[in-house]
XYZ file of N, CA and C in Angstrom:
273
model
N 103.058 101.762 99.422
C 102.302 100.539 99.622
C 101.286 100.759 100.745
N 99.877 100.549 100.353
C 99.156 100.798 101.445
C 98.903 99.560 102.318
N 98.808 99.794 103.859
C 98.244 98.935 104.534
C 97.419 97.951 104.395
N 97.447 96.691 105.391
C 96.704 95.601 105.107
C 95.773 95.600 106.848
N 94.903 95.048 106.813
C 93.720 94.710 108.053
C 93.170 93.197 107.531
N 93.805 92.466 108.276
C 92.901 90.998 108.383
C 91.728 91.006 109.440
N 90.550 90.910 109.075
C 89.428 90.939 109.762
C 88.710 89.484 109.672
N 88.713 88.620 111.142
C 88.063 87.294 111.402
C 86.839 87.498 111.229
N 85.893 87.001 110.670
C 84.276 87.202 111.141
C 84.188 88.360 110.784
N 84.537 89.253 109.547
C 84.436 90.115 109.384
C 82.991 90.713 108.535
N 82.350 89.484 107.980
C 80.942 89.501 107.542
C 79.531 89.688 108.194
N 79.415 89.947 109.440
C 78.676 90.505 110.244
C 79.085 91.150 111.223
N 77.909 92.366 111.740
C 77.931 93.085 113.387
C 79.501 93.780 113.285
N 80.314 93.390 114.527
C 81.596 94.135 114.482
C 82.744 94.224 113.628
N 82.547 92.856 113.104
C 83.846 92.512 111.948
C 83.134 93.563 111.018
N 81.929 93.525 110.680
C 81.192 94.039 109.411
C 81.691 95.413 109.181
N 81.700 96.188 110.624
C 81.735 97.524 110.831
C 83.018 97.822 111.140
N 84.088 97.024 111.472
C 85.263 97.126 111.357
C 85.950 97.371 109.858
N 85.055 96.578 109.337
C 85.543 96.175 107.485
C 85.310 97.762 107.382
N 83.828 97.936 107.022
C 83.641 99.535 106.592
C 84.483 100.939 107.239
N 85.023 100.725 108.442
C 85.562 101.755 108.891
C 86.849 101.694 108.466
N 87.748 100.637 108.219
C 89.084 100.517 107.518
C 89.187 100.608 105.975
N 88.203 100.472 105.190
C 88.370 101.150 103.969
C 87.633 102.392 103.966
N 86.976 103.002 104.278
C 87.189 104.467 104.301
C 87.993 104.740 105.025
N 88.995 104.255 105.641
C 90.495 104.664 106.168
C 91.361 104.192 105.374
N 91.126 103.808 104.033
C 92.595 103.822 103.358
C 93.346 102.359 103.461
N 93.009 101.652 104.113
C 93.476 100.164 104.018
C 92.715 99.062 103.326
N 93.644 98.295 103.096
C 93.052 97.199 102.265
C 92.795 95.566 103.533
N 91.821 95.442 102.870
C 90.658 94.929 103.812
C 90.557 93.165 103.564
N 91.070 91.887 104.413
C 90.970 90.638 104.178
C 90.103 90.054 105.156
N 89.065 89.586 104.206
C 87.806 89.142 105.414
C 87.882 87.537 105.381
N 88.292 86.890 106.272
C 88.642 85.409 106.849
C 87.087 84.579 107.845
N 86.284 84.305 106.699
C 85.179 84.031 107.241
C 84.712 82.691 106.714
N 83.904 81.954 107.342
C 82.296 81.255 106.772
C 81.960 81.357 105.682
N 81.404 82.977 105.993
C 80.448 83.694 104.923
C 81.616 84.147 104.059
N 81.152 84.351 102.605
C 81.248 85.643 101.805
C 80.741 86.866 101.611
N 81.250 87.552 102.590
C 80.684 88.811 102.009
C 80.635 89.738 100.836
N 79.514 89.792 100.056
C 79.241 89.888 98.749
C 79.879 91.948 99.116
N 80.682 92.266 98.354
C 80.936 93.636 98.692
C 80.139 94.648 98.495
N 79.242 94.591 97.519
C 78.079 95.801 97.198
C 77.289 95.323 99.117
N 77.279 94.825 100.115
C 76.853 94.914 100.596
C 77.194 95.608 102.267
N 78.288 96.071 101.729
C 79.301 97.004 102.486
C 78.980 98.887 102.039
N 78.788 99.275 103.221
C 78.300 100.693 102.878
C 79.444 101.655 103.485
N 80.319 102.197 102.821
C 81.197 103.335 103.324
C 80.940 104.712 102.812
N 80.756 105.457 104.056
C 80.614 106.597 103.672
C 81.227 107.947 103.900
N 81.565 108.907 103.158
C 83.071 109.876 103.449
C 82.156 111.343 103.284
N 82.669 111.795 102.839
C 82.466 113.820 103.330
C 82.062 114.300 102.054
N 82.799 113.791 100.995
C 82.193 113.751 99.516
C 81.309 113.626 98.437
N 80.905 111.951 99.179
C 79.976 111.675 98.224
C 79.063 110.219 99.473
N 77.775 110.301 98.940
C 76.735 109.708 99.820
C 77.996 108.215 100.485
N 78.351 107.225 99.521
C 78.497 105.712 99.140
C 80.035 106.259 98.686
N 81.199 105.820 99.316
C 82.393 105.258 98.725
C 82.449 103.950 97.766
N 82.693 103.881 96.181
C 82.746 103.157 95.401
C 83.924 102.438 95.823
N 83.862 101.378 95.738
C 84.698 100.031 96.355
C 84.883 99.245 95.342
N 85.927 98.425 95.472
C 86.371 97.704 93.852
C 87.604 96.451 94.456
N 87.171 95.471 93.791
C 88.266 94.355 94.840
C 89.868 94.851 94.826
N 90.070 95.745 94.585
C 91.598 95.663 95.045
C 91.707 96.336 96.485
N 90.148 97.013 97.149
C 90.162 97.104 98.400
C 89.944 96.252 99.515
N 88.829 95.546 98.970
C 87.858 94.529 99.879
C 88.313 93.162 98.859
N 88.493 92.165 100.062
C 88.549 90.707 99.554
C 88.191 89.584 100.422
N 87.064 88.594 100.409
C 87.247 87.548 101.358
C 87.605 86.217 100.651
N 88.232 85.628 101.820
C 88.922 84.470 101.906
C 87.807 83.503 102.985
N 86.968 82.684 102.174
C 86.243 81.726 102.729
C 86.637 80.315 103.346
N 86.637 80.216 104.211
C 86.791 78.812 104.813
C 86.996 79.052 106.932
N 87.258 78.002 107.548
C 87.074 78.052 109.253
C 88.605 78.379 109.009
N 88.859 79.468 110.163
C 89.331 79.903 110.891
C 90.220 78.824 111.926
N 89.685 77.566 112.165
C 90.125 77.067 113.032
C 91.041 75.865 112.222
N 91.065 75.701 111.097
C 91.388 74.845 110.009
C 92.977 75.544 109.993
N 93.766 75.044 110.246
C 95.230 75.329 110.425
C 95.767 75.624 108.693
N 95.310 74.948 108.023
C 95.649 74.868 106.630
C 95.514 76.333 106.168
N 94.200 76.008 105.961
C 93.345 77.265 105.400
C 93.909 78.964 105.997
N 94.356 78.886 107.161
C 94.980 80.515 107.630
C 96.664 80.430 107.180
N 97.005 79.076 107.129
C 98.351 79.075 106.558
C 98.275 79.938 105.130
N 97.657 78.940 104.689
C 97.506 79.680 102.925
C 97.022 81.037 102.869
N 96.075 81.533 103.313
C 95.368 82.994 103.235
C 96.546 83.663 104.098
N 97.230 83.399 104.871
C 98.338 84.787 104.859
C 99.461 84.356 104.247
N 99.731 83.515 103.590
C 100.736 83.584 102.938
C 100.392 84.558 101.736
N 99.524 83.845 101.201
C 98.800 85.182 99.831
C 98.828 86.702 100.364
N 98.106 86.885 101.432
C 97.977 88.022 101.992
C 99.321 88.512 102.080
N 100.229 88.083 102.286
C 101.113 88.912 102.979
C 102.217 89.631 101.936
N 101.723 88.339 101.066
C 102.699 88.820 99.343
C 101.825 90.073 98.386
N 101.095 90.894 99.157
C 100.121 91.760 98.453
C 100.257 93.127 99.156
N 100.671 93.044 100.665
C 101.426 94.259 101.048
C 101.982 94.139 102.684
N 101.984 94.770 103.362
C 101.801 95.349 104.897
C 100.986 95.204 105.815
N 100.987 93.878 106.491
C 99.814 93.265 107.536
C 100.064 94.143 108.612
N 99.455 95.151 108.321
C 99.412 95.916 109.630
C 98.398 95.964 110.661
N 97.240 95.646 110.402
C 96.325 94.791 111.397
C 96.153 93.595 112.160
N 95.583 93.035 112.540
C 95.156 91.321 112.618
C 93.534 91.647 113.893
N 92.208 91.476 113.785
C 91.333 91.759 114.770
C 90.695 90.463 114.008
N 91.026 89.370 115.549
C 90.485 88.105 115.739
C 89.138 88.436 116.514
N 87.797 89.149 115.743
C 86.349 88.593 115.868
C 86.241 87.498 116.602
């Protein structure tokens, strides 16, 4: 079972670049934002080939505030039934 990374604000600047550096590391990636980040707009790149091909069973966001008690209830409950929250980087 591979790893999980919940990333806050993960749709721009540090979250953004956090996202890209944890799936070319092999973890699966929950972006808890505002925004949606549309995934073709995520660029990972490895030793192989220019662009790591990405496909939602790596990258996924979960839209809504952060500060909404509901809304983080529900998104880790889902999350957590999908593998190994081995991250959490509150952006």
């Amino acid at each position: 079972m591979r790893n999980i990374i919940i990333i806050t604000g993960g749709s721009n600047g540090l979250g953004k670049a956090i996202a890209e550096y944890s799936l070319k590391n092999n973890l699966i990636v929950y972006n808890l934002d505002k925004e949606n980040l549309e995934l073709n707009n995520l660029i990972v790149y490895n030793l192989d080939k220019e662009n790591l091909e990405l496909n939602n069973e790596n990258y996924k966001c979960f839209t809504g505030d952060i500060s909404d008690e509901k809304f983080v209830n529900i998104s880790i409950d889902k999350i957590s039934k999908e593998g190994n929250i081995k991250y959490l980087i509150n952006n």
